[in-house]
mmCIF file of C-alpha atoms and ligand atoms in Angstrom:
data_model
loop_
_atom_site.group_PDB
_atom_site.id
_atom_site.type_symbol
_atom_site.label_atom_id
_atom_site.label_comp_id
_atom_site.label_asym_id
_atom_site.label_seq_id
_atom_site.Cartn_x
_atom_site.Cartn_y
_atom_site.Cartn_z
ATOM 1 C CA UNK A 1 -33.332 -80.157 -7.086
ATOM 2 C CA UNK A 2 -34.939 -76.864 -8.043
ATOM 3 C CA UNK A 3 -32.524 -74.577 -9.088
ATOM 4 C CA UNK A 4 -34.873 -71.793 -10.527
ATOM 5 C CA UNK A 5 -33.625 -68.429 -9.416
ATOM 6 C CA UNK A 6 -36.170 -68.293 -6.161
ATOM 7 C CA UNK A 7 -34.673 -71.842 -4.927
ATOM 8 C CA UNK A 8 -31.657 -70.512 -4.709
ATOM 9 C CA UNK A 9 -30.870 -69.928 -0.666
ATOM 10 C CA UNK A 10 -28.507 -67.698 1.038
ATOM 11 C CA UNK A 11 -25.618 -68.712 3.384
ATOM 12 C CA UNK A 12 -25.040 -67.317 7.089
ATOM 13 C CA UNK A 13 -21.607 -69.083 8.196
ATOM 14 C CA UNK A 14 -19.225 -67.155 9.472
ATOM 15 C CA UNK A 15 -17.683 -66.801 6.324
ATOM 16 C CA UNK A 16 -20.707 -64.339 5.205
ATOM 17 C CA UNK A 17 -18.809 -61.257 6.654
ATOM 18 C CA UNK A 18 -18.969 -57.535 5.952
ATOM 19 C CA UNK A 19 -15.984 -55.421 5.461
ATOM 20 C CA UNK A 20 -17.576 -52.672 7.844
ATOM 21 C CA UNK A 21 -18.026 -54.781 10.563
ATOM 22 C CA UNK A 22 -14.554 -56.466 10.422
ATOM 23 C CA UNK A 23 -12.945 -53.427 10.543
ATOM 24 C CA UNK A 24 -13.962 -53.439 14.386
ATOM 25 C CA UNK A 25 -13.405 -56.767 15.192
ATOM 26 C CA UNK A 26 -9.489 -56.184 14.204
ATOM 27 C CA UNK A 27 -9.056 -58.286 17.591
ATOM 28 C CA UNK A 28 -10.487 -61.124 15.790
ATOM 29 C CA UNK A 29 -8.267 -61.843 13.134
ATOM 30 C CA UNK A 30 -4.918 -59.612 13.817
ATOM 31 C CA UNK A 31 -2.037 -61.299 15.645
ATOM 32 C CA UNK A 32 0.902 -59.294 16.775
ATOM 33 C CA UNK A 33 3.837 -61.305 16.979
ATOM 34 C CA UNK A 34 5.244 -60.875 20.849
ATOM 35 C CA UNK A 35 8.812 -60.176 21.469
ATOM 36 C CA UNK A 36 9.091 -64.137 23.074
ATOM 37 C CA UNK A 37 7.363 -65.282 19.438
ATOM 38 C CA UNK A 38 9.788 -63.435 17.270
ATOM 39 C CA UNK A 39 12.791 -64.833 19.247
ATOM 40 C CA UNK A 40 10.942 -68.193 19.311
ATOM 41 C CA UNK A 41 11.136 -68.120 15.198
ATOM 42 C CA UNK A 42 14.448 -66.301 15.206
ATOM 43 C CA UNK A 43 15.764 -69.701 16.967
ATOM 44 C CA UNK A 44 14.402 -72.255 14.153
ATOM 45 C CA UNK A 45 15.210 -69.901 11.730
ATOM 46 C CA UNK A 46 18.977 -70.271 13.118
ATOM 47 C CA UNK A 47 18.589 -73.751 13.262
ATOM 48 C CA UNK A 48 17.462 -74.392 9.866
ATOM 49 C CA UNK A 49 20.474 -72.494 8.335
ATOM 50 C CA UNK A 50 21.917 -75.801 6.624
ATOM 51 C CA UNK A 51 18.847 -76.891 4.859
ATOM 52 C CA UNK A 52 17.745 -75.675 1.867
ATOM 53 C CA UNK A 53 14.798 -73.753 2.642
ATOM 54 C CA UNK A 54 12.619 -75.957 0.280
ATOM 55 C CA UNK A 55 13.515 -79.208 2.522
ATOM 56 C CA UNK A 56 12.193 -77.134 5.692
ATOM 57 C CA UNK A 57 9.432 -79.318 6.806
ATOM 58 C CA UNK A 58 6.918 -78.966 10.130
ATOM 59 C CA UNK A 59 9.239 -81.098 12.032
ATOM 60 C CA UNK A 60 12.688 -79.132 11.247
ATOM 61 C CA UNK A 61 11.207 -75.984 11.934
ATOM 62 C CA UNK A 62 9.634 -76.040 15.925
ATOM 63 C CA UNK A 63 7.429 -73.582 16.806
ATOM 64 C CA UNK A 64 6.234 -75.277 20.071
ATOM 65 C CA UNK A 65 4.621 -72.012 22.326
ATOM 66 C CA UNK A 66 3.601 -70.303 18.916
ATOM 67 C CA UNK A 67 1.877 -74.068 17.235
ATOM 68 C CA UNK A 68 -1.510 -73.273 18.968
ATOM 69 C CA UNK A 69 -1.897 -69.800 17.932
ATOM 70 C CA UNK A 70 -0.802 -70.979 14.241
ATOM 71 C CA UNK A 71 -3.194 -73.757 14.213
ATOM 72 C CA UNK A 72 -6.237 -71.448 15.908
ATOM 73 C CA UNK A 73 -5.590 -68.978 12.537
ATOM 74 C CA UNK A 74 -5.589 -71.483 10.042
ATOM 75 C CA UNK A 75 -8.932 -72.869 11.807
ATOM 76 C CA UNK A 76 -10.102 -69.489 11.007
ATOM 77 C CA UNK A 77 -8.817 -68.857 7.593
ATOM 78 C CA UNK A 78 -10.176 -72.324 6.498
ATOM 79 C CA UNK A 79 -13.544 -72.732 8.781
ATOM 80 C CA UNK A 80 -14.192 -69.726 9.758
ATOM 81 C CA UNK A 81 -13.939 -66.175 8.626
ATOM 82 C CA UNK A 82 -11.615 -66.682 5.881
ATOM 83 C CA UNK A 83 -8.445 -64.906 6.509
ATOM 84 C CA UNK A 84 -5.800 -63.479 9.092
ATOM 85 C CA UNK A 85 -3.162 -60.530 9.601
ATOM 86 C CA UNK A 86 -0.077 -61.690 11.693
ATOM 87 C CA UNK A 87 1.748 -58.015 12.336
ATOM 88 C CA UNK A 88 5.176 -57.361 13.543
ATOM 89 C CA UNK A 89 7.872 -59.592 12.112
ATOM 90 C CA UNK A 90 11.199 -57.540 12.288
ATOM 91 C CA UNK A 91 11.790 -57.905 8.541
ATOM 92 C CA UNK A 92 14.190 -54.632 8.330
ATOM 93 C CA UNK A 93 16.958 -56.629 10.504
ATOM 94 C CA UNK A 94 16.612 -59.760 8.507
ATOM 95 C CA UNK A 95 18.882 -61.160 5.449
ATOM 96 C CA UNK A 96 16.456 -62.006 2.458
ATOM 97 C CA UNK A 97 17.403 -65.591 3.939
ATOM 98 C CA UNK A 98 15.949 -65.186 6.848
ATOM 99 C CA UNK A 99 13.106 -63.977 5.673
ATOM 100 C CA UNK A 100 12.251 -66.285 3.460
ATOM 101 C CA UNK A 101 13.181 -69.072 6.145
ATOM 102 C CA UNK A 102 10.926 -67.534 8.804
ATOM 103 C CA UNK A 103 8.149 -66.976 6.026
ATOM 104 C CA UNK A 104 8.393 -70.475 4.718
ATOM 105 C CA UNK A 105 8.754 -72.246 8.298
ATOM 106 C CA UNK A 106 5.678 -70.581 9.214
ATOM 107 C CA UNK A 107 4.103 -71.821 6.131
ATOM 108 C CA UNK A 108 4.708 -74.890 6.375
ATOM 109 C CA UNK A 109 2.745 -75.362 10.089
ATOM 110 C CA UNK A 110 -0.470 -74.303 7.695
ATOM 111 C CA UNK A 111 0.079 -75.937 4.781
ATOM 112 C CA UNK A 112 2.443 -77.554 1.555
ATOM 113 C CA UNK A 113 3.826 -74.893 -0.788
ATOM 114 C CA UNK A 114 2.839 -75.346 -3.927
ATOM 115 C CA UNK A 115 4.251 -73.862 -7.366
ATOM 116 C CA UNK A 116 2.774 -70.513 -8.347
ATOM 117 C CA UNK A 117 4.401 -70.019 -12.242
ATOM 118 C CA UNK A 118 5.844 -72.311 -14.834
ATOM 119 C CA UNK A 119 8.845 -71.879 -12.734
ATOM 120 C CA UNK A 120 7.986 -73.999 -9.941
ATOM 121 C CA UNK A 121 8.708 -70.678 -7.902
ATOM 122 C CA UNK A 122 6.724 -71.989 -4.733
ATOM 123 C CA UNK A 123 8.023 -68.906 -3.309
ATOM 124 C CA UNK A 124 6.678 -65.958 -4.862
ATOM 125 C CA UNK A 125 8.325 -62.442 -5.227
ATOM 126 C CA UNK A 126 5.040 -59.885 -5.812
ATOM 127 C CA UNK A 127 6.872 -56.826 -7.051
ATOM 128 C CA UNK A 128 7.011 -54.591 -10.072
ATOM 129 C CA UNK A 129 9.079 -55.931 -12.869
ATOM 130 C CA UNK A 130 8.389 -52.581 -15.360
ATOM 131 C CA UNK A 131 6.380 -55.175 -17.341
ATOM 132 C CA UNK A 132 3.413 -54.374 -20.566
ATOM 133 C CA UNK A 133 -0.014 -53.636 -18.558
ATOM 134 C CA UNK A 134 -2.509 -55.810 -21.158
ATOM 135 C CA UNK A 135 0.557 -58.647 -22.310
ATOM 136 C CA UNK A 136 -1.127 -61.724 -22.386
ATOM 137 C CA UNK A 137 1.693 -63.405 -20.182
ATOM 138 C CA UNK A 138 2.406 -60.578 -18.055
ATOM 139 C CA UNK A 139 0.786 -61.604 -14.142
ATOM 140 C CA UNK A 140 -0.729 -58.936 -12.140
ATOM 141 C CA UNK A 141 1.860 -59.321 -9.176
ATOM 142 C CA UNK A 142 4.363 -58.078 -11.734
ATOM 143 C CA UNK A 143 2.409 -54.563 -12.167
ATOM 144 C CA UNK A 144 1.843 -51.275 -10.412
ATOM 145 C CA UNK A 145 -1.758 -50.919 -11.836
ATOM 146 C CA UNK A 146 -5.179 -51.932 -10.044
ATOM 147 C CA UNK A 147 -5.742 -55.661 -9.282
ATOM 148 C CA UNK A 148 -9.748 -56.289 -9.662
ATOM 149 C CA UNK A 149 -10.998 -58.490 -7.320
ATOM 150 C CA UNK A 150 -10.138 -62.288 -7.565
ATOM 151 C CA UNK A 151 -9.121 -65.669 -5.848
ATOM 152 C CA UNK A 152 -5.562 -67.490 -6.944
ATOM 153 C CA UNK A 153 -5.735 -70.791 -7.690
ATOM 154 C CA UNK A 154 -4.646 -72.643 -4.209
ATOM 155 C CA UNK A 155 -6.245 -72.974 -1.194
ATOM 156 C CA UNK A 156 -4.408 -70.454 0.779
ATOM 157 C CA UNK A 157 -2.288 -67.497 -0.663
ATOM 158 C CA UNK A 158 -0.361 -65.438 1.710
ATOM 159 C CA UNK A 159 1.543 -62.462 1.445
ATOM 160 C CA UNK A 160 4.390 -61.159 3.494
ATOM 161 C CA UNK A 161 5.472 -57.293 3.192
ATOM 162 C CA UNK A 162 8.909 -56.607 3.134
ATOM 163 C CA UNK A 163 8.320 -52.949 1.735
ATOM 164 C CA UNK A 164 5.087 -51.413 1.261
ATOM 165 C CA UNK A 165 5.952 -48.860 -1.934
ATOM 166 C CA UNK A 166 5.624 -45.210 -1.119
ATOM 167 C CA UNK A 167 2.229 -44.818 -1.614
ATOM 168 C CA UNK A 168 -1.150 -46.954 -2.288
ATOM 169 C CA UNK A 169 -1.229 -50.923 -2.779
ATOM 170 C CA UNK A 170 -3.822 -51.226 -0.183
ATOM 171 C CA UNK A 171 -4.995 -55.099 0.291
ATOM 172 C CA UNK A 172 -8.732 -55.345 -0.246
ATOM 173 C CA UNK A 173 -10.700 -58.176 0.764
ATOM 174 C CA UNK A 174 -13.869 -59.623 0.450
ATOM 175 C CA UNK A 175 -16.106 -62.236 1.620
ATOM 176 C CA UNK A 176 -17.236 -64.228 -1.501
ATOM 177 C CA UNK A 177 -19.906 -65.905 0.189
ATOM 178 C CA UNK A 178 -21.489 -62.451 1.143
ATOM 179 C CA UNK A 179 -21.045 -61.303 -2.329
ATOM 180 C CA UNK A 180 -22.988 -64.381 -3.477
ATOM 181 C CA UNK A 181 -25.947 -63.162 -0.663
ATOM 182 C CA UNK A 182 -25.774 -59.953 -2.568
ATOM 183 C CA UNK A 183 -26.465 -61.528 -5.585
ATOM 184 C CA UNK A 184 -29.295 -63.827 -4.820
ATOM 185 C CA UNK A 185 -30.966 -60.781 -3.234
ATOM 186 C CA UNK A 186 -30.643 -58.632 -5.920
ATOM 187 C CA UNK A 187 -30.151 -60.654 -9.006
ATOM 188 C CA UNK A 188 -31.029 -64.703 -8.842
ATOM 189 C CA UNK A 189 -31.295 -65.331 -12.280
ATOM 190 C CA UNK A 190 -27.325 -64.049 -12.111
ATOM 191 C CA UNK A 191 -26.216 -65.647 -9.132
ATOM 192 C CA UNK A 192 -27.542 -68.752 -11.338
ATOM 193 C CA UNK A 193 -25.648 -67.905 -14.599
ATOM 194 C CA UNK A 194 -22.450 -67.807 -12.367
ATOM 195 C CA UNK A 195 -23.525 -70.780 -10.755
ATOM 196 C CA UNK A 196 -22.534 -72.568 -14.807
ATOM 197 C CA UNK A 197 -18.837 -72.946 -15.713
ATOM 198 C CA UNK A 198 -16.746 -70.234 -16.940
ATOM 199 C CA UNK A 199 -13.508 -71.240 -18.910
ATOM 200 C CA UNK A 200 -10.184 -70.109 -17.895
ATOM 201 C CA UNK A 201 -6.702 -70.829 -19.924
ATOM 202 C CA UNK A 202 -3.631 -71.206 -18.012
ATOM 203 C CA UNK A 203 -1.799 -69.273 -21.429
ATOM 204 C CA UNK A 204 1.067 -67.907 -18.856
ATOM 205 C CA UNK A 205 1.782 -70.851 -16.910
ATOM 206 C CA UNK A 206 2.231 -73.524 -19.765
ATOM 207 C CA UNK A 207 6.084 -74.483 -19.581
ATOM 208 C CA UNK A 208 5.253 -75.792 -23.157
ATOM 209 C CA UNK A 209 3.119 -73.680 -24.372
ATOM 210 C CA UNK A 210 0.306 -75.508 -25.452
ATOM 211 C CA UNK A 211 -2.809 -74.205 -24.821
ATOM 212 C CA UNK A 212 -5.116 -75.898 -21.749
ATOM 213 C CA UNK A 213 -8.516 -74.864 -20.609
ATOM 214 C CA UNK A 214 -10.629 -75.605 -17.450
ATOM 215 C CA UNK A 215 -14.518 -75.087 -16.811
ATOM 216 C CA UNK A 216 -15.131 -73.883 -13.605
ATOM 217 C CA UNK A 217 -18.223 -72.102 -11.787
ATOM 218 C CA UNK A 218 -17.323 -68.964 -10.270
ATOM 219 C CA UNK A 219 -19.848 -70.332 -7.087
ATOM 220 C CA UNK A 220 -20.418 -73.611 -6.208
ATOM 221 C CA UNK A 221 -22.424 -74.942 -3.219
ATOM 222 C CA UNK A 222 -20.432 -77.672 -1.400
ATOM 223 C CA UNK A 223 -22.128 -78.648 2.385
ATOM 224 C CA UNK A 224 -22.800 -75.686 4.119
ATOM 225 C CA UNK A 225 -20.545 -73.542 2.141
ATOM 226 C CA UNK A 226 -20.567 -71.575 -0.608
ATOM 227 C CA UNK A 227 -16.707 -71.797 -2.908
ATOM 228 C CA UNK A 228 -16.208 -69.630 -4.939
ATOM 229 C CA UNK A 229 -13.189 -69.802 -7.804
ATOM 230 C CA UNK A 230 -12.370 -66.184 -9.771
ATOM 231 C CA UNK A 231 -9.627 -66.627 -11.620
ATOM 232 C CA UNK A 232 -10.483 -63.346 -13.083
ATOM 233 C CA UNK A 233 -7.353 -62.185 -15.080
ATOM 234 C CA UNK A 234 -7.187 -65.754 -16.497
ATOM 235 C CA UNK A 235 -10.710 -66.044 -17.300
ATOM 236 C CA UNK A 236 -11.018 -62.570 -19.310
ATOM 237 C CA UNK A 237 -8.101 -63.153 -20.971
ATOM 238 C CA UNK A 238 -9.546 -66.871 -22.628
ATOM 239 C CA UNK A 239 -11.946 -64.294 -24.122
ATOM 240 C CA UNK A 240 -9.268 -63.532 -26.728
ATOM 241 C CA UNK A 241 -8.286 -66.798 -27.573
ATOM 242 C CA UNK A 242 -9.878 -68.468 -30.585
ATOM 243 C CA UNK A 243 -12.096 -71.376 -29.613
ATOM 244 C CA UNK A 244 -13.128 -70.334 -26.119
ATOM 245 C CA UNK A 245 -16.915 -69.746 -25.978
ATOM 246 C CA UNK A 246 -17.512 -65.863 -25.702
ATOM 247 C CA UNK A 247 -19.025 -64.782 -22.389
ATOM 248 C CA UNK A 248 -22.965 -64.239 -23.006
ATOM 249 C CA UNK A 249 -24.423 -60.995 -22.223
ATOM 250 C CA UNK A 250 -25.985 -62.501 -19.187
ATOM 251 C CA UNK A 251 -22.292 -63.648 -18.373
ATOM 252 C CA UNK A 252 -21.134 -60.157 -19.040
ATOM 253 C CA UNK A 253 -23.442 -58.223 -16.915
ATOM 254 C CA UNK A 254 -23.316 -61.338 -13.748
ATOM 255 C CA UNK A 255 -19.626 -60.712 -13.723
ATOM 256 C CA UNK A 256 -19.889 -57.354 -13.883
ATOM 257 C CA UNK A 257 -21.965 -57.311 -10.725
ATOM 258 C CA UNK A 258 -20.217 -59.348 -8.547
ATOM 259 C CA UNK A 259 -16.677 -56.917 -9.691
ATOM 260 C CA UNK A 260 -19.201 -53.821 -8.488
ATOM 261 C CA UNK A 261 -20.042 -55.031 -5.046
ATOM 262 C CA UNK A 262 -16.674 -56.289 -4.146
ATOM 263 C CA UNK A 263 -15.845 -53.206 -5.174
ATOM 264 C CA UNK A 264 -17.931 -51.713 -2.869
ATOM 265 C CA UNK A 265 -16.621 -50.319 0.654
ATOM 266 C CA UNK A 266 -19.622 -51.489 2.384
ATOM 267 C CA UNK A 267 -18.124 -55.258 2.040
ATOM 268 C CA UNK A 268 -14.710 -54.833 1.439
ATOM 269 C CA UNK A 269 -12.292 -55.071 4.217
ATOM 270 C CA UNK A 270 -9.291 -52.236 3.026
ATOM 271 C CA UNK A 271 -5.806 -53.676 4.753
ATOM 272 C CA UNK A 272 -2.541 -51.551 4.526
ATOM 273 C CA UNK A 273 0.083 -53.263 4.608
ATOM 274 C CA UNK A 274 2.991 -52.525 7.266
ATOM 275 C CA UNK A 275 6.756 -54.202 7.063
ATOM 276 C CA UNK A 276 6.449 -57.451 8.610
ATOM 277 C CA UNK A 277 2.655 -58.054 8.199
ATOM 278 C CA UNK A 278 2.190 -61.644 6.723
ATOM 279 C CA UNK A 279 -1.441 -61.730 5.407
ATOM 280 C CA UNK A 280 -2.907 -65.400 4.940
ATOM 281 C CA UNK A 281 -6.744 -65.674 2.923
ATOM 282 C CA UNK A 282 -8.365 -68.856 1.692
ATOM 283 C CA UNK A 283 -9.544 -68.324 -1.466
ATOM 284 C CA UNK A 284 -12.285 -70.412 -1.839
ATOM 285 C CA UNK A 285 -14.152 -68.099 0.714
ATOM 286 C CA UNK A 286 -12.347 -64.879 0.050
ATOM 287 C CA UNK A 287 -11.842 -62.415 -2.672
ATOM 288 C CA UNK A 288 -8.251 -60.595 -2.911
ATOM 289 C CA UNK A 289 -7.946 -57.117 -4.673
ATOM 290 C CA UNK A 290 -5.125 -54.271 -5.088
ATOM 291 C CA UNK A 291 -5.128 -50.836 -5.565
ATOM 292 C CA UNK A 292 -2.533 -49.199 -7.634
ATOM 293 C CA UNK A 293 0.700 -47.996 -5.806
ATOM 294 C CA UNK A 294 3.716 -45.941 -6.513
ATOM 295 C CA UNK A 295 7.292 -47.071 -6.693
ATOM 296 C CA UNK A 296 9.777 -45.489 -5.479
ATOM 297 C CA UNK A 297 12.959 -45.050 -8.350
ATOM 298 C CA UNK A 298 15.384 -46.806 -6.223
ATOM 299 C CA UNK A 299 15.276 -50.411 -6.857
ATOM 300 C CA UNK A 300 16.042 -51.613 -3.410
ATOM 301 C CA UNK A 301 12.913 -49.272 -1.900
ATOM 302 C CA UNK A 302 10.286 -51.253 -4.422
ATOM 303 C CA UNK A 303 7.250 -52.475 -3.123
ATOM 304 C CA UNK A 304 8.119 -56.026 -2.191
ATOM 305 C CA UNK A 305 5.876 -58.699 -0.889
ATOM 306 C CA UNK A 306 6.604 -62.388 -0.663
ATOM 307 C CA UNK A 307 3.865 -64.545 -1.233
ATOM 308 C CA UNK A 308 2.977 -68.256 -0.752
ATOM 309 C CA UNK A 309 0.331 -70.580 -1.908
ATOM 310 C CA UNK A 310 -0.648 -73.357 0.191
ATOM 311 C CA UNK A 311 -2.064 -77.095 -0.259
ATOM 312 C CA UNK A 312 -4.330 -77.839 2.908
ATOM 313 C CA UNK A 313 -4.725 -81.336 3.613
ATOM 314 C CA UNK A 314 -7.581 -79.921 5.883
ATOM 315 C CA UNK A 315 -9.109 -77.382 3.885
ATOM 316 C CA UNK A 316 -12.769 -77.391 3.355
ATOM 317 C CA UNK A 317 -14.486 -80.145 1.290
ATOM 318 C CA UNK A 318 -14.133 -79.072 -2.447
ATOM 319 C CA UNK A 319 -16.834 -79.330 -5.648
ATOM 320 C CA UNK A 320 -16.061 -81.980 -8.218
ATOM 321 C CA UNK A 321 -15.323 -78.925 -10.222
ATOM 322 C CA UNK A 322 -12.659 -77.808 -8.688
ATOM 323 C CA UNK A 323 -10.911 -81.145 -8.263
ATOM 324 C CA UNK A 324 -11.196 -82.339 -12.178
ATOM 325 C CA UNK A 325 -9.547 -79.298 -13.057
ATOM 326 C CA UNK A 326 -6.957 -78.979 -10.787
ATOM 327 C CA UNK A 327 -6.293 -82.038 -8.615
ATOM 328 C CA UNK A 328 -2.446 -82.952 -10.112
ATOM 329 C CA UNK A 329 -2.385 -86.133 -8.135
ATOM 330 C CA UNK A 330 0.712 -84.644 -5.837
ATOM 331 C CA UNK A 331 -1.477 -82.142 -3.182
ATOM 332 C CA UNK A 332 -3.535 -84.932 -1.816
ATOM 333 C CA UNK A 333 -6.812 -83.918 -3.858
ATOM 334 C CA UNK A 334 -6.004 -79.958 -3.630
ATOM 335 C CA UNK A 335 -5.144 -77.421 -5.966
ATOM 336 C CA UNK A 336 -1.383 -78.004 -6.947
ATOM 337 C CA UNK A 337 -1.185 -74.562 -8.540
ATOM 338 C CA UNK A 338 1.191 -74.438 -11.836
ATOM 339 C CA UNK A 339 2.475 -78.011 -10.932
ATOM 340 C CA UNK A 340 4.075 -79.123 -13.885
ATOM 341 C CA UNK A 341 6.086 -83.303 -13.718
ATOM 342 C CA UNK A 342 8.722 -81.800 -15.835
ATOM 343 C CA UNK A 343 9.206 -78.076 -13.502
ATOM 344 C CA UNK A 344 10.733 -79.032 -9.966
ATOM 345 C CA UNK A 345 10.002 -76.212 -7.156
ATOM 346 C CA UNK A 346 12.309 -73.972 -6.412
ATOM 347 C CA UNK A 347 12.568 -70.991 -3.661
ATOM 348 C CA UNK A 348 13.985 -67.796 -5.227
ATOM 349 C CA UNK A 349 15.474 -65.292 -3.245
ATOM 350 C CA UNK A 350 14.720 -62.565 -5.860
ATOM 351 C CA UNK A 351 12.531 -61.660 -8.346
ATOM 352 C CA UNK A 352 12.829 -62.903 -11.695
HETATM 353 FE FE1 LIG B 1 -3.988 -62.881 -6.398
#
C-alpha cells in the first residue's frame, strides 16, 4: 500500500462533523428526558434499591418505552456522529443513591462499566480534589485548570452533571476524524507521522507501581473509519520518564497541530453543561476537552460530574493496535480501562 503523504485519503462518514454545523442540528443528538421517561427510570430505580448498584444488570433495571430511544443514541454515538446529550434528569430531588442508580441503570442498556483508576472506581466522581496542577499522578478530572483536547481510554465515556461550578467548565468536543481531514489537507507528511505509534505510560493507574508502556497511533484507519486514540495527558507525561523515546520534532509540531485545530471554534462543538445533562461520546471518533471553571468555597456547591466508561460489545471494529495494548481478556476484545486481576470494581458514592 502506498502510504506516501499524497496516498493518504480523507474520510466523509458521518463521523466527519463540524462543530458549527452541529450546533444547529441540536435536534439531532439532544434528548430531553419526558416527564413519562423520568418516572419510567424513577420506577427501576425504586426497584433496584436492594442490589448493590454494581450487580444492576440490563435485565434488573427495565426501561421498556425508553429501550428504543437508548439503543437509537448509542447507534449514533458508536456508528454515527459520535456522541449524544440526554437533558433533564431531576438530579436536585435525588439522594446521591439514586443518582448513581439511575446513571448506572442507564449505562448499563449501552454498555459494561469498566474501571477508570487503580481503584476499580467504575464509577467516576469528576470533581476538584485541591490537588498539584503538573503532579505526575494527579488526573485532570481532579483539577480546576484547562483540559486540552483528548480521548479516555474506553470506548464510551459519559458524564452526568450533578452541579455545574459557578462559572466556566464548558464541554468541548470534536470530531477526530475531521481533525484528521484537516490534517491531510494541510499537512500529509504529519497526518503520516501521527499515523506511527506514540508511547503512553499508565504511571497513575499502576496499583503496583511498576512502570508499563503501550505504543499506540494517535490515527489509525480501520474499514471505513478513521480511530483515533489521544491519551494526551498520559502520553506527554512518558516524555519525562527515562527510557521512553523523546517525541521528534516532527512529532512535536504534528501534535501540536492537531491540539490547534481542535482548539479551534470552527470544529469544536462548545456544550454547557446543565444539572441533569448526561453527556455520552465514543472516543475512538471523538475528542473531549474542558475549559477551566470556578468553584464555589462551599464544598457541597463544587462542580460535580459523574462519569462512566463503557465496554461495547458492539462498538466499531478496532486496529490491532488498540487491542494488543489494551484488550485485558475480561471486555470481550475492548478496552477494559485500569482493569487490574488483583483491584475488584467498586461504585463510590463520593469522591476520593
Ligand atoms: Fe477525559
Amino acid at each position: 500500500m502506498d502510504m506516501s503523504p499524497q496516498a493518504l485519503k480523507t474520510y466523509t462518514g458521518q463521523q466527519a462533523w463540524i462543530g458549527s454545523d452541529m450546533a444547529d442540528r441540536e435536534d439531532e443528538w439532544l434528548h430531553r428526558w419526558t416527564a413519562d421517561e423520568i418516572a419510567e427510570i424513577e420506577v427501576a430505580v425504586e426497584a433496584s434499591s436492594n442490589q448493590n448498584i454494581l450487580d444492576i444488570t440490563l435485565d434488573s433495571f427495565p426501561l421498556p418505552s425508553i429501550e428504543a430511544t437508548l439503543t437509537k443514541n448509542k447507534t449514533d454515538i458508536l456508528h454515527g456522529r459520535g456522541f449524544s446529550l440526554l437533558r433533564g434528569l431531576p438530579v436536585e430531588k435525588w439522594s446521591i443513591d439514586q443518582t448513581a442508580r439511575a446513571y448506572w441503570g442507564l449505562g448499563v442498556h449501552i454498555g459494561m462499566p469498566i474501571s477508570q483508576n487503580s481503584k476499580g472506581h467504575a464509577l467516576g466522581h469528576v470533581t476538584n480534589l485541591n490537588l498539584g496542577l503538573s503532579k505526575l499522578k494527579t488526573r485532570g478530572y481532579q483539577r480546576t485548570d484547562h483540559l486540552p483536547f483528548h480521548t479516555d481510554t474506553a470506548d464510551i465515556v459519559g458524564l452526568f452533571c450533578l452541579k455545574p461550578g459557578l462559572s466556566g467548565g464548558d464541554s468541548l468536543i470534536v470530531s477526530s476524524t475531521t481533525i484528521y481531514n484537516e490534517l491531510v489537507r494541510r499537512r500529509p507528511d504529519l497526518a503520516k507521522v501521527l499515523m506511527e505509534p506514540l508511547q503512553r505510560t499508565f504511571v497513575s493507574e499502576n496499583p503496583d507501581d511498576s512502570e508499563r508502556f503501550v505504543d499506540v497511533p494517535l490515527f489509525m484507519p480501520k474499514g471505513k473509519r478513521m480511530i483515533a486514540h489521544y491519551v494526551r495527558g498520559h502520553i506527554f507525561k512518558a516524555q519525562a520518564i527515562p527510557g521512553v523515546r523523546p517525541f521528534t520534532n516532527a512529532q512535536k509540531e504534528a501534535l501540536a497541530l492537531v491540539d490547534n485545530i481542535a482548539d479551534h471554534p470552527d470544529f469544536f462543538l462548545d456544550m454547557q453543561f446543565r444539572p441533569g445533562d448526561i453527556q455520552f461520546l465514543c472516543n475512538h471518533t471523538i475528542l473531549h476537552s474542558r475549559r477551566s471553571f470556578k468553584d464555589s468555597d462551599d464544598l457541597a456547591k463544587r462542580r460535580h460530574l459523574l462519569r462512566l466508561w463503557l465496554a461495547c460489545k458492539d462498538g466499531p471494529r478496532l486496529p490491532k493496535w488498540i487491542i494488543d495494548a489494551y484488550d485485558s481478556g475480561h471486555a470481550f476484545g475492548r478496552q477494559d480501562g485500569y482493569y487490574h486481576p488483583a483491584i475488584p470494581l467498586c461504585v463510590p458514592l463520593q469522591a476520593t
